[in-house]
PDB file of C-alpha atoms in Angstrom:
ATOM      1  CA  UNK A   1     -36.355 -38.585  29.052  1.00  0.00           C
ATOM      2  CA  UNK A   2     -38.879 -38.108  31.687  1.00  0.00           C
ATOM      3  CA  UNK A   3     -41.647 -40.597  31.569  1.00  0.00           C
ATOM      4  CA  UNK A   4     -44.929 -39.476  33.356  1.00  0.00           C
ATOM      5  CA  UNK A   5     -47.334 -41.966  34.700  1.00  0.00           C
ATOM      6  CA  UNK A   6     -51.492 -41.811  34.344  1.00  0.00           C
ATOM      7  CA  UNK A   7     -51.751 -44.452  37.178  1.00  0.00           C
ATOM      8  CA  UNK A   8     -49.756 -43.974  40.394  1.00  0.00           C
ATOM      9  CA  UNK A   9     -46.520 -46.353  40.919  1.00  0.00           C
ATOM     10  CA  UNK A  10     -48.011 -49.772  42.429  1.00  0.00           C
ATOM     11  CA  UNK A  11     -44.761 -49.874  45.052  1.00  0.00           C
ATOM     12  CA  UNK A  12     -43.429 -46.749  46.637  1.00  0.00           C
ATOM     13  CA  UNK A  13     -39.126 -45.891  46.036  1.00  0.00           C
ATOM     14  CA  UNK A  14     -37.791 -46.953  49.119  1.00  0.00           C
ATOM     15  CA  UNK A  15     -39.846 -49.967  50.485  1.00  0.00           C
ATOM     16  CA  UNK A  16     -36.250 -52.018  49.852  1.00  0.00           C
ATOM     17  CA  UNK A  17     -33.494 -49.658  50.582  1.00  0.00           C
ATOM     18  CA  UNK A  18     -35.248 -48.104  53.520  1.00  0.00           C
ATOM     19  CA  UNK A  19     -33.827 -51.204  55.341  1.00  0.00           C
ATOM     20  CA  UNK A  20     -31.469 -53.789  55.478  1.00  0.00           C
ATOM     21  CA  UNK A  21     -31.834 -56.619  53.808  1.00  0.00           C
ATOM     22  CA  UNK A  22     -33.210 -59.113  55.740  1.00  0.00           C
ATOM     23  CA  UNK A  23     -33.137 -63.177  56.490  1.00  0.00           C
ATOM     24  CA  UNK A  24     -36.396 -64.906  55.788  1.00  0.00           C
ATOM     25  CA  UNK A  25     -37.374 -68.133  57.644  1.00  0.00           C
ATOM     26  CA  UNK A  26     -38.086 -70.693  54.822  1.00  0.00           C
ATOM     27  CA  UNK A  27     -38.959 -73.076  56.623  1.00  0.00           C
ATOM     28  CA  UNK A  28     -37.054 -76.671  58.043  1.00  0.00           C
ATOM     29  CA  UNK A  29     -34.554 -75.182  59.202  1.00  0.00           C
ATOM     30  CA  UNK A  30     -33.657 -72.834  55.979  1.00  0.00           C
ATOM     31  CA  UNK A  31     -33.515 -69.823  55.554  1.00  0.00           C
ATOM     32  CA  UNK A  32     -33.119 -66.895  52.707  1.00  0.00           C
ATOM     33  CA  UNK A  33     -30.053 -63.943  53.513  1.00  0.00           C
ATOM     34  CA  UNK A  34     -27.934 -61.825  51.950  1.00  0.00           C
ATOM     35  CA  UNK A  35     -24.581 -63.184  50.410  1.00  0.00           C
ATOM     36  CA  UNK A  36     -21.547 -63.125  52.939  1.00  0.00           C
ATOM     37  CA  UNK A  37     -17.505 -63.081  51.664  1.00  0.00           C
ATOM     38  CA  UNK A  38     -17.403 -66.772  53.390  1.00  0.00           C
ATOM     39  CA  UNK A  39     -20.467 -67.723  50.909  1.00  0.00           C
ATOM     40  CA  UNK A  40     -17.482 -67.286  47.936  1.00  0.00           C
ATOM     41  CA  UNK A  41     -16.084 -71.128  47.668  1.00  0.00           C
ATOM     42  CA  UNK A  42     -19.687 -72.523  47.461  1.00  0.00           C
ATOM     43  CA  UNK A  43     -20.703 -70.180  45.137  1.00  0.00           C
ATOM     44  CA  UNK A  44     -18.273 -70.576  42.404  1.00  0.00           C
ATOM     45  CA  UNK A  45     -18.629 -74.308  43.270  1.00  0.00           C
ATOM     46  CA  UNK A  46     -22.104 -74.585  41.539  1.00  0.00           C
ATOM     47  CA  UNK A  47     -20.876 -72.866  38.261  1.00  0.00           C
ATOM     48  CA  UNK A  48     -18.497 -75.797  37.901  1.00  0.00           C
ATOM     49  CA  UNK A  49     -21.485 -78.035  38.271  1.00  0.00           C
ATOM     50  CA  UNK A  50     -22.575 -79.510  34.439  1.00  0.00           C
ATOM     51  CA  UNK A  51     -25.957 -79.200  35.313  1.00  0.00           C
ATOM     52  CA  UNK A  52     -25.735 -75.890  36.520  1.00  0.00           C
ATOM     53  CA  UNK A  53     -23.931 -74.669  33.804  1.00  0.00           C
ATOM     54  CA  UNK A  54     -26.349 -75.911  31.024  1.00  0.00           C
ATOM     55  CA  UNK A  55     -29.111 -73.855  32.298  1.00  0.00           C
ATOM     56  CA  UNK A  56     -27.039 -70.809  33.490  1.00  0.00           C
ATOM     57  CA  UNK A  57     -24.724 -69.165  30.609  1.00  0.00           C
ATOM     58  CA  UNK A  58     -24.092 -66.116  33.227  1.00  0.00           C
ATOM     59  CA  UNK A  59     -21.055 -67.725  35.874  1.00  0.00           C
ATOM     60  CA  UNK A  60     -17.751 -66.559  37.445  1.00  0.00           C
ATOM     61  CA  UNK A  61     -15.554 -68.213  36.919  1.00  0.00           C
ATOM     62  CA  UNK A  62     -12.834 -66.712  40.126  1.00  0.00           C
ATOM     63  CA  UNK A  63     -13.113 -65.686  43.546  1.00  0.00           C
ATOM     64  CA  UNK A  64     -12.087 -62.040  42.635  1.00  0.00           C
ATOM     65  CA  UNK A  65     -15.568 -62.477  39.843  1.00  0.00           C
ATOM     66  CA  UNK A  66     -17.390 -63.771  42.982  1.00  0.00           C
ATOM     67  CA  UNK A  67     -16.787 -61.249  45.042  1.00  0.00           C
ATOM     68  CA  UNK A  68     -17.432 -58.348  42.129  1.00  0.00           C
ATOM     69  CA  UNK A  69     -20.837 -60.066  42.414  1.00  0.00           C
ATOM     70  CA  UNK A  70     -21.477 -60.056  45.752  1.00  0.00           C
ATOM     71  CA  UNK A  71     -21.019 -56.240  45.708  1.00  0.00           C
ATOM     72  CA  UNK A  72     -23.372 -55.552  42.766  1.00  0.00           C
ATOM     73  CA  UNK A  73     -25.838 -58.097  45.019  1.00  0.00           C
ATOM     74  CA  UNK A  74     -25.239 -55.503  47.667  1.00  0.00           C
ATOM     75  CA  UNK A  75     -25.990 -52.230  45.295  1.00  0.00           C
ATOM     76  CA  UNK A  76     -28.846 -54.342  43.380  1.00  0.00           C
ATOM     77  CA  UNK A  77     -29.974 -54.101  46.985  1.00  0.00           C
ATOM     78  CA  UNK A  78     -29.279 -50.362  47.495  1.00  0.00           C
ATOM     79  CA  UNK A  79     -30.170 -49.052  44.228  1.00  0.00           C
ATOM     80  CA  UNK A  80     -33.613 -51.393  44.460  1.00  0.00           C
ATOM     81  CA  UNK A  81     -32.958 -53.103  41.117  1.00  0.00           C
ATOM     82  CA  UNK A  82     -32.642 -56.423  42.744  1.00  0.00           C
ATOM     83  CA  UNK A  83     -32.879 -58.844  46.111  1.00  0.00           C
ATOM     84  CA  UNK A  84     -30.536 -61.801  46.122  1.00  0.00           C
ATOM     85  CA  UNK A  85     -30.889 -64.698  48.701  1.00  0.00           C
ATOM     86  CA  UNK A  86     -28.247 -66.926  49.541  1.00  0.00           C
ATOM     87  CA  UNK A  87     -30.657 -70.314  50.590  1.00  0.00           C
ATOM     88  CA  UNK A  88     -28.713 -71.652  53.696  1.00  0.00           C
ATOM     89  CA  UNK A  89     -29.301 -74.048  56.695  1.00  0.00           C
ATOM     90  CA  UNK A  90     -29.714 -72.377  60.134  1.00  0.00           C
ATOM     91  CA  UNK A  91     -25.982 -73.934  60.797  1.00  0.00           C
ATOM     92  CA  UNK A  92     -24.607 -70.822  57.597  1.00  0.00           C
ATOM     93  CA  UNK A  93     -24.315 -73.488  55.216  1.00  0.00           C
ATOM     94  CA  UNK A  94     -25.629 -72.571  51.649  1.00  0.00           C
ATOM     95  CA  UNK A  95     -27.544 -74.385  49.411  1.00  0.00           C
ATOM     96  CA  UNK A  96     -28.924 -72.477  47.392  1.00  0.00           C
ATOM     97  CA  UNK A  97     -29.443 -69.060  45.344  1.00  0.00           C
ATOM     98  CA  UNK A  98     -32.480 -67.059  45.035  1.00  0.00           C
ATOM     99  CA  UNK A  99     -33.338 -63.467  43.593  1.00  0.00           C
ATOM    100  CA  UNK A 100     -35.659 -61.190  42.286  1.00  0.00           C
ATOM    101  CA  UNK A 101     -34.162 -59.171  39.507  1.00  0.00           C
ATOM    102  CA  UNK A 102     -36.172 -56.884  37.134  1.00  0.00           C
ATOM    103  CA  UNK A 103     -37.761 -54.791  39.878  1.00  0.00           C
ATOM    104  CA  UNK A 104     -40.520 -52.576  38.453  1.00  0.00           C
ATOM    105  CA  UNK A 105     -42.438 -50.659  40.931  1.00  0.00           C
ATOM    106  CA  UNK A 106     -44.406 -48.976  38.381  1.00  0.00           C
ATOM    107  CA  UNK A 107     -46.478 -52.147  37.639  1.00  0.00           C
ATOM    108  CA  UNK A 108     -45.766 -54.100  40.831  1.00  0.00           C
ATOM    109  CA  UNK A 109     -43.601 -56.895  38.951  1.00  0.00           C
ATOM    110  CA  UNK A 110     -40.386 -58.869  39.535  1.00  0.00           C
ATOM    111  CA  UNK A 111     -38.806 -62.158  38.258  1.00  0.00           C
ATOM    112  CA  UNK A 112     -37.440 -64.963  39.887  1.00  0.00           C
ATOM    113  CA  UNK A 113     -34.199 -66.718  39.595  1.00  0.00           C
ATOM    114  CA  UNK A 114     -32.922 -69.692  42.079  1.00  0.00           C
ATOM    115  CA  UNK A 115     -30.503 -72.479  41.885  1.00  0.00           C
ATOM    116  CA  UNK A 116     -29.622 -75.163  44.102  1.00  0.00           C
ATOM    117  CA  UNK A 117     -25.980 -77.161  45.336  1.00  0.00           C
ATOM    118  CA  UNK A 118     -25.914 -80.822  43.574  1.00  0.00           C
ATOM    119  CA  UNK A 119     -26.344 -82.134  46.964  1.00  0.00           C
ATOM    120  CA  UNK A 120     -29.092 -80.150  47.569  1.00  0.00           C
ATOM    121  CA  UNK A 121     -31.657 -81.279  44.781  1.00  0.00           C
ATOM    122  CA  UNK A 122     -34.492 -83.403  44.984  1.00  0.00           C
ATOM    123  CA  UNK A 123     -35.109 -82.450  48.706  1.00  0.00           C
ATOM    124  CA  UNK A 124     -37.659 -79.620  48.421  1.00  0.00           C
ATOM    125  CA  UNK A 125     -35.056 -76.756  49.219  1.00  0.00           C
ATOM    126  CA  UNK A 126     -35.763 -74.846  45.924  1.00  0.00           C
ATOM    127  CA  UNK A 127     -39.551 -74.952  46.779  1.00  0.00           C
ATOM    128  CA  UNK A 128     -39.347 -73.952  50.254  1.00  0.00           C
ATOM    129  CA  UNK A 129     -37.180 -71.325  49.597  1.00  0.00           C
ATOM    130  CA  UNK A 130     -38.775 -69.678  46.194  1.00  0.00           C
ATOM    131  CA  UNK A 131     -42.462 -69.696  48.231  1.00  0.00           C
ATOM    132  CA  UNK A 132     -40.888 -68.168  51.188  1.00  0.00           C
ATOM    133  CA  UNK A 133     -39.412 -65.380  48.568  1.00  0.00           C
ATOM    134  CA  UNK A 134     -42.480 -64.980  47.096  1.00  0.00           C
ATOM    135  CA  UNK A 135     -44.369 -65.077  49.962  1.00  0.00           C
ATOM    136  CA  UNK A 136     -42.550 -61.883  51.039  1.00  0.00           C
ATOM    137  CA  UNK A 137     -42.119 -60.489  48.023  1.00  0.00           C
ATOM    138  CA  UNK A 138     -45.715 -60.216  47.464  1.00  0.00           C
ATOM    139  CA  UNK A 139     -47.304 -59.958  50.757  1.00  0.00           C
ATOM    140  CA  UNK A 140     -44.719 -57.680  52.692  1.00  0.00           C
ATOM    141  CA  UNK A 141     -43.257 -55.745  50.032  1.00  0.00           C
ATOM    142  CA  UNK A 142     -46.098 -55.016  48.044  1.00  0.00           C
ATOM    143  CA  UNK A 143     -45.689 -56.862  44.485  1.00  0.00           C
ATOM    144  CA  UNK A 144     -48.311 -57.838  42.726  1.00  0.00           C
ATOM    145  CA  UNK A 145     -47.328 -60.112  40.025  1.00  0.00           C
ATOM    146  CA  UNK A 146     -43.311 -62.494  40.044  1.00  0.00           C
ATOM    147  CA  UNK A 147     -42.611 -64.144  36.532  1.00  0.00           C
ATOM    148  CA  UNK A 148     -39.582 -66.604  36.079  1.00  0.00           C
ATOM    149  CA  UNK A 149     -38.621 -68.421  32.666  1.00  0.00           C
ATOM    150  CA  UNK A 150     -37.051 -71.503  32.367  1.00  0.00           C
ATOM    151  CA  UNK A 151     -35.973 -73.819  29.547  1.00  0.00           C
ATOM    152  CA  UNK A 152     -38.878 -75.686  28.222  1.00  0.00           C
ATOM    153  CA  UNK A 153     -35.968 -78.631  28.752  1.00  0.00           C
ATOM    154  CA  UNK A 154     -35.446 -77.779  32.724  1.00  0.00           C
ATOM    155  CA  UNK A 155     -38.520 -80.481  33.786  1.00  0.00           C
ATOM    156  CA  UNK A 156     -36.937 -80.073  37.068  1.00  0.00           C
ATOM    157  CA  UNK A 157     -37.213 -75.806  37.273  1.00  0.00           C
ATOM    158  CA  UNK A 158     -40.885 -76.386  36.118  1.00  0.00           C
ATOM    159  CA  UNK A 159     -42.032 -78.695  38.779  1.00  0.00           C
ATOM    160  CA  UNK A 160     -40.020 -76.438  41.256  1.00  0.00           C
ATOM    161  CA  UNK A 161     -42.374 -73.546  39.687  1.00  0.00           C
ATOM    162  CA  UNK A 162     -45.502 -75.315  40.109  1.00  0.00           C
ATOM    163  CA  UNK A 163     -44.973 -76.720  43.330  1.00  0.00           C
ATOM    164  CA  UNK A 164     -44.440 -73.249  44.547  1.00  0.00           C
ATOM    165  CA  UNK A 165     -47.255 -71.517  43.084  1.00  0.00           C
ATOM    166  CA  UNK A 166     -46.523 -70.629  39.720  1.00  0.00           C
ATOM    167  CA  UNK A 167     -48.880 -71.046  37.067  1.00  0.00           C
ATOM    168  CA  UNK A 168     -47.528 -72.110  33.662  1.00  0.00           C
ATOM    169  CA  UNK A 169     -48.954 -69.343  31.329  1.00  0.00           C
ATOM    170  CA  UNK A 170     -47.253 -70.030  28.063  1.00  0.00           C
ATOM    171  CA  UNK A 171     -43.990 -70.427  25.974  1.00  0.00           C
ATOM    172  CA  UNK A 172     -41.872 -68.008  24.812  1.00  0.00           C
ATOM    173  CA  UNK A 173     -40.407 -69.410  21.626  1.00  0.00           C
ATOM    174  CA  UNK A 174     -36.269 -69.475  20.950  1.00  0.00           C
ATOM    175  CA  UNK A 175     -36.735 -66.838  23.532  1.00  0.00           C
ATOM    176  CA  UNK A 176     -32.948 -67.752  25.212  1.00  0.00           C
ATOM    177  CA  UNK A 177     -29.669 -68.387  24.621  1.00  0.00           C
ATOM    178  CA  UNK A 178     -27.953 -71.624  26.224  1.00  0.00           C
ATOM    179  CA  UNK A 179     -24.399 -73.612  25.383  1.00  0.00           C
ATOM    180  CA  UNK A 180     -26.323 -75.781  22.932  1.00  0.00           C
ATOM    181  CA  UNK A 181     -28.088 -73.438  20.755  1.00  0.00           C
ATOM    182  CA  UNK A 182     -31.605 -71.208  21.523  1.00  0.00           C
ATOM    183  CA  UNK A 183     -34.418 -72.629  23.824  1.00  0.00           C
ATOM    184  CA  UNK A 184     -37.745 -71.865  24.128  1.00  0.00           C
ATOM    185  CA  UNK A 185     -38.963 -70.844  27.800  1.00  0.00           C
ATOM    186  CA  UNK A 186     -41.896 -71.912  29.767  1.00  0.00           C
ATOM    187  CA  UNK A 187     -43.162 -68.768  31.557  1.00  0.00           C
ATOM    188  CA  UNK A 188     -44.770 -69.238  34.987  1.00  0.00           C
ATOM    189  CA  UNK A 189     -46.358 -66.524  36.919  1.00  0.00           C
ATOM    190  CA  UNK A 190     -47.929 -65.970  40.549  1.00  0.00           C
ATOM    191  CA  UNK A 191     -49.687 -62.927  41.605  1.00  0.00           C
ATOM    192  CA  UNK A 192     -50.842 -61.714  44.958  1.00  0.00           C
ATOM    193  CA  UNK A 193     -53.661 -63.853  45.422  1.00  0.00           C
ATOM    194  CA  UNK A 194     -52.764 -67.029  44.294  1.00  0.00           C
ATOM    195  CA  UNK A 195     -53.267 -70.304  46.232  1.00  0.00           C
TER     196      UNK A 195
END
């Protein structure tokens, strides 16, 4: 089915896969790129974190599931349905996972995803890195509103939200399915603009 538009698309095709991906500064010495094959070990590492796992029910579980993942990361990429971010120091050494999945350049909107390494928490890395993917994401690429969702439960995911820019606009009721049972979801936004 062929969909036409009464309003012109907010982002033009090609204003991701015109290029390659690239590495964003983030900021004390992080920075956002693309996943690399050596990324693999740390990666699945996180899944086998408990508190990783309680908020994320998507997780490979192998190296071979890794690696299928990096490749859709790579097409996401190619295809412009998605930008994922390994968050690493300047020595290659992640800490971190950010993305943008949901890409609609009809309306100019995208939602954020992130994690962070156990040994990573508590130090600011999520916040650096998720304003220096917004940052881009709305003032280079051209989008005009992010969302992310997190378990009303996830007090640390909502102060990494806030601290970042994200405005808490509501709660999206048993909106999610987690290991225990449904959650409701906080839903924070930040829109070109914001402060």
């Amino acid at each position: 089915m062929t969909r036409t538009l009464s309003t012109p698309p907010a982002m033009a095709s090609g204003c991701l896969s015109d290029a390659p991906q690239p590495v964003l500064p983030a900021g004390d010495g992080l920075l956002l790129r693309p996943w690399e094959r050596a990324d693999t070990a740390a990666f699945l590492s996180v899944y086998q974190d408990e508190e990783t796992r309680r908020w994320h029910t998507h997780r490979p579980s192998t190296e071979a599931q890794v690696a299928e993942w990096f490749a859709a990361y790579r097409q996401d990429w190619e295809r412009e349905k998605g930008c994922h971010f390994a968050v690493a120091r300047d020595d290659g050494a992640v800490l971190g996972r950010m993305a943008l999945r949901g890409l609609d350049f009809d309306d100019g909107v995208a939602n954020a995803a992130y994690w962070v390494l156990p040994a990573a928490r508590g130090a600011g890395v999520a916040t650096r890195a998720l304003a220096a993917l917004s940052a881009w994401a709305l003032d280079d690429i051209g989008f005009h509103r992010l969302e992310l969702d997190h378990s009303t439960r996830n007090a640390a995911s909502c102060r990494v939200a806030t601290k970042a820019g994200y405005r808490l606009e509501g709660t999206k009721r048993n909106a999610a399915v987690h290991d225990d049972g449904r959650h409701d979801m906080h839903l924070h936004a930040r829109v070109r603009g914001d402060r």
